[in-house]
Amino acid sequence: LTWQSNKGFVYDKTSFEPLREWNYPTEGWGLTHDGKQLIMSDGTSTLRFLNPETFAVEREITVTDQGQPVVRLNELEYVNGEVFANVWQTDLVARVDPQTGRVLGWIDLGGLLTPVERMGTDVLNGIAYDPAGDRLFVTGKLWPKLFEIKLVPR
């Protein structure tokens, strides 16, 4: 996805040769997939579920926490049946039910970087999941580290 030009690009996964372009009507903030559909964020509380062949929007959900919309949804990752969505300009990741849009819980990543490490960095915005190893990784723009984290209940 491009952020503001409303264009997405498809590349060959081996050669990285461009295969095609597609247009979408919003900003492009984040993209993941659930194995059946692409899931896209645009900085609002809306997640769009796209057909991976045609890129047509098949459905939309509004992400809410206790009935209130959660805005600034950014980087996305599909993890064990949930959509993880970081909230831009925070250290929070919402665990979202992809059927209802309801926030199932929050991951608080505040404190991963020391105050000294945080100087010169930007926002949290990297989430990656390795299903084979059941490993979750997070980082941010200009962060000096990549973290493998394990989720534990409060």
PDB file of C-alpha atoms in Angstrom:
ATOM      1  CA  LEU A   1       0.000   0.000   0.000  1.00  0.00           C
ATOM      2  CA  THR A   2       1.021   3.567  -0.507  1.00  0.00           C
ATOM      3  CA  TRP A   3       0.031   5.850   2.302  1.00  0.00           C
ATOM      4  CA  GLN A   4      -1.719   8.740   0.563  1.00  0.00           C
ATOM      5  CA  SER A   5      -1.788   8.036  -3.181  1.00  0.00           C
ATOM      6  CA  ASN A   6      -4.610   5.466  -2.962  1.00  0.00           C
ATOM      7  CA  LYS A   7      -2.600   2.834  -4.840  1.00  0.00           C
ATOM      8  CA  GLY A   8      -1.637  -0.687  -3.950  1.00  0.00           C
ATOM      9  CA  PHE A   9       0.949  -2.744  -5.774  1.00  0.00           C
ATOM     10  CA  VAL A  10       1.305  -6.481  -6.304  1.00  0.00           C
ATOM     11  CA  TYR A  11       4.801  -7.899  -6.764  1.00  0.00           C
ATOM     12  CA  ASP A  12       6.080 -11.361  -7.618  1.00  0.00           C
ATOM     13  CA  LYS A  13       7.254 -12.846  -4.317  1.00  0.00           C
ATOM     14  CA  THR A  14      10.381 -14.372  -5.867  1.00  0.00           C
ATOM     15  CA  SER A  15      11.620 -11.740  -8.301  1.00  0.00           C
ATOM     16  CA  PHE A  16       9.870  -8.660  -6.839  1.00  0.00           C
ATOM     17  CA  GLU A  17       8.821  -7.766 -10.370  1.00  0.00           C
ATOM     18  CA  PRO A  18       5.677  -5.590 -10.413  1.00  0.00           C
ATOM     19  CA  LEU A  19       2.610  -7.586 -11.459  1.00  0.00           C
ATOM     20  CA  ARG A  20      -0.251  -5.099 -11.127  1.00  0.00           C
ATOM     21  CA  GLU A  21      -1.621  -2.000  -9.435  1.00  0.00           C
ATOM     22  CA  TRP A  22      -4.983  -1.362  -7.813  1.00  0.00           C
ATOM     23  CA  ASN A  23      -6.769   1.680  -6.411  1.00  0.00           C
ATOM     24  CA  TYR A  24      -8.565   2.109  -3.104  1.00  0.00           C
ATOM     25  CA  PRO A  25     -10.639   5.028  -1.811  1.00  0.00           C
ATOM     26  CA  THR A  26      -8.905   5.727   1.518  1.00  0.00           C
ATOM     27  CA  GLU A  27      -5.422   6.158   2.928  1.00  0.00           C
ATOM     28  CA  GLY A  28      -3.346   2.993   3.238  1.00  0.00           C
ATOM     29  CA  TRP A  29      -2.072   2.543   6.785  1.00  0.00           C
ATOM     30  CA  GLY A  30      -1.842  -1.196   7.374  1.00  0.00           C
ATOM     31  CA  LEU A  31      -2.471  -4.508   5.645  1.00  0.00           C
ATOM     32  CA  THR A  32      -2.630  -8.116   6.813  1.00  0.00           C
ATOM     33  CA  HIS A  33      -4.559 -11.238   5.830  1.00  0.00           C
ATOM     34  CA  ASP A  34      -6.474 -14.037   7.497  1.00  0.00           C
ATOM     35  CA  GLY A  35      -5.760 -16.619   4.798  1.00  0.00           C
ATOM     36  CA  LYS A  36      -9.005 -15.769   2.967  1.00  0.00           C
ATOM     37  CA  GLN A  37      -9.174 -11.971   2.777  1.00  0.00           C
ATOM     38  CA  LEU A  38      -6.833  -8.999   2.994  1.00  0.00           C
ATOM     39  CA  ILE A  39      -7.539  -6.753   5.981  1.00  0.00           C
ATOM     40  CA  MET A  40      -6.753  -3.052   5.564  1.00  0.00           C
ATOM     41  CA  SER A  41      -6.625  -0.064   7.928  1.00  0.00           C
ATOM     42  CA  ASP A  42      -6.738   3.602   6.965  1.00  0.00           C
ATOM     43  CA  GLY A  43      -6.175   5.470  10.231  1.00  0.00           C
ATOM     44  CA  THR A  44      -9.848   5.483  11.199  1.00  0.00           C
ATOM     45  CA  SER A  45     -11.778   2.962  13.299  1.00  0.00           C
ATOM     46  CA  THR A  46     -12.729   0.996  10.162  1.00  0.00           C
ATOM     47  CA  LEU A  47     -11.141  -2.245   9.010  1.00  0.00           C
ATOM     48  CA  ARG A  48     -11.916  -3.289   5.439  1.00  0.00           C
ATOM     49  CA  PHE A  49     -11.874  -6.908   4.308  1.00  0.00           C
ATOM     50  CA  LEU A  50     -10.799  -7.185   0.663  1.00  0.00           C
ATOM     51  CA  ASN A  51     -11.019  -9.951  -1.880  1.00  0.00           C
ATOM     52  CA  PRO A  52      -7.348 -10.890  -2.511  1.00  0.00           C
ATOM     53  CA  GLU A  53      -7.910 -11.387  -6.255  1.00  0.00           C
ATOM     54  CA  THR A  54     -10.067  -8.367  -7.132  1.00  0.00           C
ATOM     55  CA  PHE A  55      -9.255  -6.122  -4.121  1.00  0.00           C
ATOM     56  CA  ALA A  56     -12.967  -5.315  -3.864  1.00  0.00           C
ATOM     57  CA  VAL A  57     -14.166  -4.476  -0.356  1.00  0.00           C
ATOM     58  CA  GLU A  58     -16.274  -7.435   0.773  1.00  0.00           C
ATOM     59  CA  ARG A  59     -17.129  -6.116   4.224  1.00  0.00           C
ATOM     60  CA  GLU A  60     -16.178  -3.527   6.822  1.00  0.00           C
ATOM     61  CA  ILE A  61     -16.169  -3.478  10.612  1.00  0.00           C
ATOM     62  CA  THR A  62     -15.857  -0.629  13.065  1.00  0.00           C
ATOM     63  CA  VAL A  63     -13.388  -1.355  15.858  1.00  0.00           C
ATOM     64  CA  THR A  64     -14.858  -0.448  19.244  1.00  0.00           C
ATOM     65  CA  ASP A  65     -13.831  -0.701  22.873  1.00  0.00           C
ATOM     66  CA  GLN A  66     -16.723  -0.640  25.338  1.00  0.00           C
ATOM     67  CA  GLY A  67     -18.943   0.709  22.566  1.00  0.00           C
ATOM     68  CA  GLN A  68     -16.611   3.586  21.589  1.00  0.00           C
ATOM     69  CA  PRO A  69     -14.781   3.674  18.221  1.00  0.00           C
ATOM     70  CA  VAL A  70     -11.034   3.120  18.381  1.00  0.00           C
ATOM     71  CA  VAL A  71      -9.392   5.487  15.883  1.00  0.00           C
ATOM     72  CA  ARG A  72      -5.894   5.776  14.388  1.00  0.00           C
ATOM     73  CA  LEU A  73      -5.667   2.048  13.666  1.00  0.00           C
ATOM     74  CA  ASN A  74      -2.325   1.579  11.969  1.00  0.00           C
ATOM     75  CA  GLU A  75      -0.130  -1.511  11.544  1.00  0.00           C
ATOM     76  CA  LEU A  76      -2.071  -4.793  11.459  1.00  0.00           C
ATOM     77  CA  GLU A  77      -1.204  -8.440  12.022  1.00  0.00           C
ATOM     78  CA  TYR A  78      -3.477 -11.489  12.083  1.00  0.00           C
ATOM     79  CA  VAL A  79      -2.648 -13.644  15.112  1.00  0.00           C
ATOM     80  CA  ASN A  80      -4.510 -16.817  16.073  1.00  0.00           C
ATOM     81  CA  GLY A  81      -7.907 -15.645  14.853  1.00  0.00           C
ATOM     82  CA  GLU A  82      -7.553 -12.029  16.035  1.00  0.00           C
ATOM     83  CA  VAL A  83      -6.466  -8.834  14.313  1.00  0.00           C
ATOM     84  CA  PHE A  84      -3.746  -7.048  16.250  1.00  0.00           C
ATOM     85  CA  ALA A  85      -3.850  -3.314  15.457  1.00  0.00           C
ATOM     86  CA  ASN A  86      -1.521  -0.754  16.909  1.00  0.00           C
ATOM     87  CA  VAL A  87      -3.006   2.645  17.695  1.00  0.00           C
ATOM     88  CA  TRP A  88      -0.835   5.292  16.052  1.00  0.00           C
ATOM     89  CA  GLN A  89       1.102   7.564  18.416  1.00  0.00           C
ATOM     90  CA  THR A  90       0.600   5.190  21.348  1.00  0.00           C
ATOM     91  CA  ASP A  91       2.346   2.095  22.678  1.00  0.00           C
ATOM     92  CA  LEU A  92      -0.938   0.174  22.600  1.00  0.00           C
ATOM     93  CA  VAL A  93      -2.029  -2.716  20.389  1.00  0.00           C
ATOM     94  CA  ALA A  94      -5.704  -3.640  20.269  1.00  0.00           C
ATOM     95  CA  ARG A  95      -6.651  -7.316  19.987  1.00  0.00           C
ATOM     96  CA  VAL A  96      -9.699  -7.158  17.711  1.00  0.00           C
ATOM     97  CA  ASP A  97     -12.416  -9.737  17.003  1.00  0.00           C
ATOM     98  CA  PRO A  98     -12.471  -9.776  13.170  1.00  0.00           C
ATOM     99  CA  GLN A  99     -16.170 -10.680  13.085  1.00  0.00           C
ATOM    100  CA  THR A 100     -17.559  -8.005  15.417  1.00  0.00           C
ATOM    101  CA  GLY A 101     -14.827  -5.361  15.617  1.00  0.00           C
ATOM    102  CA  ARG A 102     -14.938  -5.539  19.412  1.00  0.00           C
ATOM    103  CA  VAL A 103     -11.629  -5.048  21.234  1.00  0.00           C
ATOM    104  CA  LEU A 104     -10.921  -8.258  23.141  1.00  0.00           C
ATOM    105  CA  GLY A 105      -7.993  -6.814  25.061  1.00  0.00           C
ATOM    106  CA  TRP A 106      -5.053  -4.455  24.955  1.00  0.00           C
ATOM    107  CA  ILE A 107      -1.323  -5.076  24.717  1.00  0.00           C
ATOM    108  CA  ASP A 108       0.620  -2.307  26.461  1.00  0.00           C
ATOM    109  CA  LEU A 109       4.131  -2.028  25.034  1.00  0.00           C
ATOM    110  CA  GLY A 110       5.115   1.056  27.001  1.00  0.00           C
ATOM    111  CA  GLY A 111       8.517   0.663  28.597  1.00  0.00           C
ATOM    112  CA  LEU A 112      10.074  -1.612  25.981  1.00  0.00           C
ATOM    113  CA  LEU A 113      12.615   1.088  25.205  1.00  0.00           C
ATOM    114  CA  THR A 114      14.423   2.967  27.928  1.00  0.00           C
ATOM    115  CA  PRO A 115      14.050   6.764  27.899  1.00  0.00           C
ATOM    116  CA  VAL A 116      17.556   7.029  26.408  1.00  0.00           C
ATOM    117  CA  GLU A 117      16.745   4.471  23.669  1.00  0.00           C
ATOM    118  CA  ARG A 118      13.499   6.325  22.924  1.00  0.00           C
ATOM    119  CA  MET A 119      15.333   9.550  22.034  1.00  0.00           C
ATOM    120  CA  GLY A 120      15.432  10.006  18.271  1.00  0.00           C
ATOM    121  CA  THR A 121      12.842   7.298  17.620  1.00  0.00           C
ATOM    122  CA  ASP A 122       9.335   7.521  16.266  1.00  0.00           C
ATOM    123  CA  VAL A 123       6.140   5.574  16.873  1.00  0.00           C
ATOM    124  CA  LEU A 124       5.524   1.904  17.535  1.00  0.00           C
ATOM    125  CA  ASN A 125       4.319   0.479  14.229  1.00  0.00           C
ATOM    126  CA  GLY A 126       5.796  -2.929  13.565  1.00  0.00           C
ATOM    127  CA  ILE A 127       3.973  -6.154  14.418  1.00  0.00           C
ATOM    128  CA  ALA A 128       4.952  -9.522  12.950  1.00  0.00           C
ATOM    129  CA  TYR A 129       3.762 -13.015  13.823  1.00  0.00           C
ATOM    130  CA  ASP A 130       5.568 -16.283  13.096  1.00  0.00           C
ATOM    131  CA  PRO A 131       2.841 -18.941  13.234  1.00  0.00           C
ATOM    132  CA  ALA A 132       5.289 -21.850  12.820  1.00  0.00           C
ATOM    133  CA  GLY A 133       7.150 -20.842  15.974  1.00  0.00           C
ATOM    134  CA  ASP A 134       4.179 -19.088  17.637  1.00  0.00           C
ATOM    135  CA  ARG A 135       6.385 -16.012  18.041  1.00  0.00           C
ATOM    136  CA  LEU A 136       5.309 -12.358  18.112  1.00  0.00           C
ATOM    137  CA  PHE A 137       7.662  -9.510  17.229  1.00  0.00           C
ATOM    138  CA  VAL A 138       7.231  -5.738  17.645  1.00  0.00           C
ATOM    139  CA  THR A 139       9.269  -2.663  16.759  1.00  0.00           C
ATOM    140  CA  GLY A 140       8.802   0.931  15.689  1.00  0.00           C
ATOM    141  CA  LYS A 141      10.012   3.552  13.258  1.00  0.00           C
ATOM    142  CA  LEU A 142      13.693   4.260  13.908  1.00  0.00           C
ATOM    143  CA  TRP A 143      13.670   1.927  16.920  1.00  0.00           C
ATOM    144  CA  PRO A 144      17.120   0.509  17.709  1.00  0.00           C
ATOM    145  CA  LYS A 145      15.657  -2.905  18.601  1.00  0.00           C
ATOM    146  CA  LEU A 146      13.231  -5.568  17.483  1.00  0.00           C
ATOM    147  CA  PHE A 147      11.488  -7.325  20.364  1.00  0.00           C
ATOM    148  CA  GLU A 148      10.137 -10.856  20.564  1.00  0.00           C
ATOM    149  CA  ILE A 149       7.356 -10.688  23.135  1.00  0.00           C
ATOM    150  CA  LYS A 150       5.162 -13.191  24.936  1.00  0.00           C
ATOM    151  CA  LEU A 151       1.679 -12.167  25.950  1.00  0.00           C
ATOM    152  CA  VAL A 152       0.771 -12.755  29.588  1.00  0.00           C
ATOM    153  CA  PRO A 153      -2.475 -11.880  31.375  1.00  0.00           C
ATOM    154  CA  ARG A 154      -2.381  -8.962  33.766  1.00  0.00           C
TER     155      ARG A 154
END
